[in-house]
Amino acid sequence: MTPDRPIALQLCPLSPAMEAALGDRFDVVRWFEMQDHEAWLEAHAAGVRAVVTGGHVGIANTLMEQLPSLGVVAINGVGFDKVDLDLAGRRGVRVSNTPDVLTEDVADLAVGLVIALLRGIVAADRHVRDQRWPTGEMPLARKVSGRRFGIVGLGRIGAAIAERLSAFGPVSYTGRTPKAAAPYAYVADLAELAQNSDVLVLSCAANAQTKALIGPAILDALGPSGVLVNVARGAVVDEAALIGALAEGRIAGAALDVYADEPRVPKALIGMPNVILTPHIASATEEGRRRMAELVLENLDAYFAGTPMPTALV
Ligand code: 8YV
């Protein structure tokens, strides 16, 4: 460590450009590659002024509590479910995230998953690569246009998904409160929304109110011809209930970008033909990740310059 240079703890891999930019500003310590965390903390904890982390990783309360000089946690992501904002506030730690700059990418992926799932695009690709086309047609898929779409959580991302899906069919949504400006039907009751949707898309924040929100009753309301698409957080779904519903044909299929225990994906899901699985890539475009990195750096620079952080949560 260089004396007097602030230390930034990096809790997950970041793009090479972002890592280089962080290296210009800090002594960057790659926490996720370190073997002996406790020994390192004993020697260096007092020098850590910043933490840079992903939305899917956040920071454990125990780590935050072990960093007496920590001033800022910059999340490279919009989700802050893995950062205890109350604890940060109590400790005087500022927290920032990267809203807006990833909205389009997440919404685009959600639409891609809807179409891929209903039209069987992944299986169709395999059909050709496995050279099965000359000897057999694919089974018929299901139509996308005209489907009824239900959105769970009409925040920035949910609204962008709704806007895109409304080109295909009627959109309804649920959430804590109706959005006055939204041109879609508000359905207060999630089970009722599921019952009246062919495609249920999850785009809500993960928090105490949404934990395991999608359980057996909601899946049964969605029904044997309904499908679930999750670009929110794995925690919003009762994964065991989802696996049961898929296995028993109580829902028709699911497309998942997020899981309860990433990067581990339940074996049962991997074996299922009626699911599409992507590895939390909704924001993973070159353009989106570049803007996210810029916003992380803008927040860090503002914090250290003592000027207003552009997207501070606390
Ligand atoms: C990222 C995310 O995969 O924005 C979020 O909350 O989960 C994703 O955009 C992740 O945060 C990248 O670090």
PDB file of C-alpha atoms in Angstrom, residues 9-120:
ATOM      1  CA  LEU A   9     -11.749  -2.336  -1.789  1.00  0.00           C
ATOM      2  CA  GLN A  10     -13.037  -3.908  -4.987  1.00  0.00           C
ATOM      3  CA  LEU A  11     -15.555  -6.614  -4.095  1.00  0.00           C
ATOM      4  CA  CYS A  12     -16.142  -8.142  -7.542  1.00  0.00           C
ATOM      5  CA  PRO A  13     -14.612  -8.147 -11.032  1.00  0.00           C
ATOM      6  CA  LEU A  14     -15.187  -4.954 -13.050  1.00  0.00           C
ATOM      7  CA  SER A  15     -14.434  -3.990 -16.640  1.00  0.00           C
ATOM      8  CA  PRO A  16     -10.718  -3.484 -17.423  1.00  0.00           C
ATOM      9  CA  ALA A  17     -11.326   0.209 -18.232  1.00  0.00           C
ATOM     10  CA  MET A  18     -13.045   0.731 -14.903  1.00  0.00           C
ATOM     11  CA  GLU A  19     -10.357  -1.115 -13.006  1.00  0.00           C
ATOM     12  CA  ALA A  20      -7.719   1.078 -14.698  1.00  0.00           C
ATOM     13  CA  ALA A  21      -9.648   4.248 -13.826  1.00  0.00           C
ATOM     14  CA  LEU A  22      -9.949   3.130 -10.200  1.00  0.00           C
ATOM     15  CA  GLY A  23      -6.211   2.382 -10.167  1.00  0.00           C
ATOM     16  CA  ASP A  24      -5.520   6.021 -11.141  1.00  0.00           C
ATOM     17  CA  ARG A  25      -7.356   7.182  -8.043  1.00  0.00           C
ATOM     18  CA  PHE A  26      -6.783   4.568  -5.348  1.00  0.00           C
ATOM     19  CA  ASP A  27      -4.695   1.707  -4.141  1.00  0.00           C
ATOM     20  CA  VAL A  28      -7.193  -0.884  -5.321  1.00  0.00           C
ATOM     21  CA  VAL A  29      -7.415  -4.114  -3.366  1.00  0.00           C
ATOM     22  CA  ARG A  30      -9.116  -7.053  -5.038  1.00  0.00           C
ATOM     23  CA  TRP A  31     -11.028  -8.364  -2.046  1.00  0.00           C
ATOM     24  CA  PHE A  32     -12.739 -11.135  -4.020  1.00  0.00           C
ATOM     25  CA  GLU A  33      -9.373 -12.715  -4.868  1.00  0.00           C
ATOM     26  CA  MET A  34      -7.873 -12.415  -1.385  1.00  0.00           C
ATOM     27  CA  GLN A  35      -7.305 -15.496   0.751  1.00  0.00           C
ATOM     28  CA  ASP A  36      -6.867 -14.177   4.291  1.00  0.00           C
ATOM     29  CA  HIS A  37      -9.315 -11.339   4.774  1.00  0.00           C
ATOM     30  CA  GLU A  38      -8.867 -11.074   8.525  1.00  0.00           C
ATOM     31  CA  ALA A  39      -5.083 -10.693   8.397  1.00  0.00           C
ATOM     32  CA  TRP A  40      -5.362  -8.066   5.701  1.00  0.00           C
ATOM     33  CA  LEU A  41      -7.987  -6.130   7.651  1.00  0.00           C
ATOM     34  CA  GLU A  42      -5.833  -6.150  10.748  1.00  0.00           C
ATOM     35  CA  ALA A  43      -3.034  -4.426   8.846  1.00  0.00           C
ATOM     36  CA  HIS A  44      -4.957  -2.153   6.472  1.00  0.00           C
ATOM     37  CA  ALA A  45      -8.613  -1.701   7.463  1.00  0.00           C
ATOM     38  CA  ALA A  46      -8.026   1.879   8.643  1.00  0.00           C
ATOM     39  CA  GLY A  47      -6.818   2.930   5.178  1.00  0.00           C
ATOM     40  CA  VAL A  48      -9.950   1.856   3.330  1.00  0.00           C
ATOM     41  CA  ARG A  49     -11.950   4.926   2.281  1.00  0.00           C
ATOM     42  CA  ALA A  50     -14.039   3.449  -0.540  1.00  0.00           C
ATOM     43  CA  VAL A  51     -15.703   0.213  -1.529  1.00  0.00           C
ATOM     44  CA  VAL A  52     -16.659  -0.534  -5.116  1.00  0.00           C
ATOM     45  CA  THR A  53     -19.093  -3.398  -5.571  1.00  0.00           C
ATOM     46  CA  GLY A  54     -21.752  -4.865  -7.851  1.00  0.00           C
ATOM     47  CA  GLY A  55     -25.476  -4.676  -7.285  1.00  0.00           C
ATOM     48  CA  HIS A  56     -25.539  -8.442  -7.027  1.00  0.00           C
ATOM     49  CA  VAL A  57     -22.741  -8.462  -4.422  1.00  0.00           C
ATOM     50  CA  GLY A  58     -23.269  -5.388  -2.214  1.00  0.00           C
ATOM     51  CA  ILE A  59     -21.331  -5.363   1.029  1.00  0.00           C
ATOM     52  CA  ALA A  60     -21.781  -7.489   4.144  1.00  0.00           C
ATOM     53  CA  ASN A  61     -22.621  -5.579   7.300  1.00  0.00           C
ATOM     54  CA  THR A  62     -19.715  -7.252   9.082  1.00  0.00           C
ATOM     55  CA  LEU A  63     -17.269  -5.873   6.506  1.00  0.00           C
ATOM     56  CA  MET A  64     -18.754  -2.370   6.651  1.00  0.00           C
ATOM     57  CA  GLU A  65     -18.380  -2.479  10.427  1.00  0.00           C
ATOM     58  CA  GLN A  66     -14.730  -3.489  10.146  1.00  0.00           C
ATOM     59  CA  LEU A  67     -13.780  -0.441   8.044  1.00  0.00           C
ATOM     60  CA  PRO A  68     -13.537   2.547  10.411  1.00  0.00           C
ATOM     61  CA  SER A  69     -12.527   5.088   7.727  1.00  0.00           C
ATOM     62  CA  LEU A  70     -14.970   3.944   5.075  1.00  0.00           C
ATOM     63  CA  GLY A  71     -16.665   6.971   3.520  1.00  0.00           C
ATOM     64  CA  VAL A  72     -18.358   5.686   0.407  1.00  0.00           C
ATOM     65  CA  VAL A  73     -19.767   2.507  -1.118  1.00  0.00           C
ATOM     66  CA  ALA A  74     -20.171   2.885  -4.884  1.00  0.00           C
ATOM     67  CA  ILE A  75     -22.453   0.233  -6.368  1.00  0.00           C
ATOM     68  CA  ASN A  76     -21.895  -0.629 -10.014  1.00  0.00           C
ATOM     69  CA  GLY A  77     -25.562  -1.421 -10.509  1.00  0.00           C
ATOM     70  CA  VAL A  78     -29.008  -0.062  -9.761  1.00  0.00           C
ATOM     71  CA  GLY A  79     -30.016  -2.634  -7.126  1.00  0.00           C
ATOM     72  CA  PHE A  80     -29.057  -1.838  -3.554  1.00  0.00           C
ATOM     73  CA  ASP A  81     -30.700  -4.798  -1.861  1.00  0.00           C
ATOM     74  CA  LYS A  82     -27.328  -6.139  -0.714  1.00  0.00           C
ATOM     75  CA  VAL A  83     -26.273  -2.909   1.020  1.00  0.00           C
ATOM     76  CA  ASP A  84     -27.779  -2.024   4.384  1.00  0.00           C
ATOM     77  CA  LEU A  85     -28.569   1.651   3.826  1.00  0.00           C
ATOM     78  CA  ASP A  86     -29.628   2.149   7.446  1.00  0.00           C
ATOM     79  CA  LEU A  87     -26.325   0.827   8.712  1.00  0.00           C
ATOM     80  CA  ALA A  88     -24.464   2.973   6.171  1.00  0.00           C
ATOM     81  CA  GLY A  89     -26.434   6.032   7.273  1.00  0.00           C
ATOM     82  CA  ARG A  90     -25.694   5.356  10.936  1.00  0.00           C
ATOM     83  CA  ARG A  91     -21.981   5.021  10.172  1.00  0.00           C
ATOM     84  CA  GLY A  92     -21.922   8.136   7.982  1.00  0.00           C
ATOM     85  CA  VAL A  93     -21.076   6.076   4.908  1.00  0.00           C
ATOM     86  CA  ARG A  94     -22.384   7.455   1.611  1.00  0.00           C
ATOM     87  CA  VAL A  95     -23.807   4.940  -0.884  1.00  0.00           C
ATOM     88  CA  SER A  96     -24.376   5.460  -4.619  1.00  0.00           C
ATOM     89  CA  ASN A  97     -25.839   3.297  -7.396  1.00  0.00           C
ATOM     90  CA  THR A  98     -26.168   3.589 -11.184  1.00  0.00           C
ATOM     91  CA  PRO A  99     -29.834   4.148 -12.072  1.00  0.00           C
ATOM     92  CA  ASP A 100     -31.131   5.042 -15.547  1.00  0.00           C
ATOM     93  CA  VAL A 101     -28.002   4.209 -17.522  1.00  0.00           C
ATOM     94  CA  LEU A 102     -28.895   0.499 -17.583  1.00  0.00           C
ATOM     95  CA  THR A 103     -32.672   0.780 -17.891  1.00  0.00           C
ATOM     96  CA  GLU A 104     -32.842   0.253 -21.656  1.00  0.00           C
ATOM     97  CA  ASP A 105     -30.507  -2.732 -21.579  1.00  0.00           C
ATOM     98  CA  VAL A 106     -32.428  -4.515 -18.840  1.00  0.00           C
ATOM     99  CA  ALA A 107     -35.736  -3.837 -20.601  1.00  0.00           C
ATOM    100  CA  ASP A 108     -34.329  -5.031 -23.922  1.00  0.00           C
ATOM    101  CA  LEU A 109     -33.184  -8.293 -22.353  1.00  0.00           C
ATOM    102  CA  ALA A 110     -36.583  -8.818 -20.730  1.00  0.00           C
ATOM    103  CA  VAL A 111     -38.258  -8.516 -24.129  1.00  0.00           C
ATOM    104  CA  GLY A 112     -35.647 -10.809 -25.655  1.00  0.00           C
ATOM    105  CA  LEU A 113     -36.378 -13.412 -22.997  1.00  0.00           C
ATOM    106  CA  VAL A 114     -40.131 -13.157 -23.564  1.00  0.00           C
ATOM    107  CA  ILE A 115     -39.743 -13.740 -27.284  1.00  0.00           C
ATOM    108  CA  ALA A 116     -37.073 -16.426 -26.895  1.00  0.00           C
ATOM    109  CA  LEU A 117     -39.211 -18.301 -24.392  1.00  0.00           C
ATOM    110  CA  LEU A 118     -42.513 -18.198 -26.285  1.00  0.00           C
ATOM    111  CA  ARG A 119     -40.977 -18.803 -29.708  1.00  0.00           C
ATOM    112  CA  GLY A 120     -38.523 -21.479 -28.541  1.00  0.00           C
TER     113      GLY A 120
END
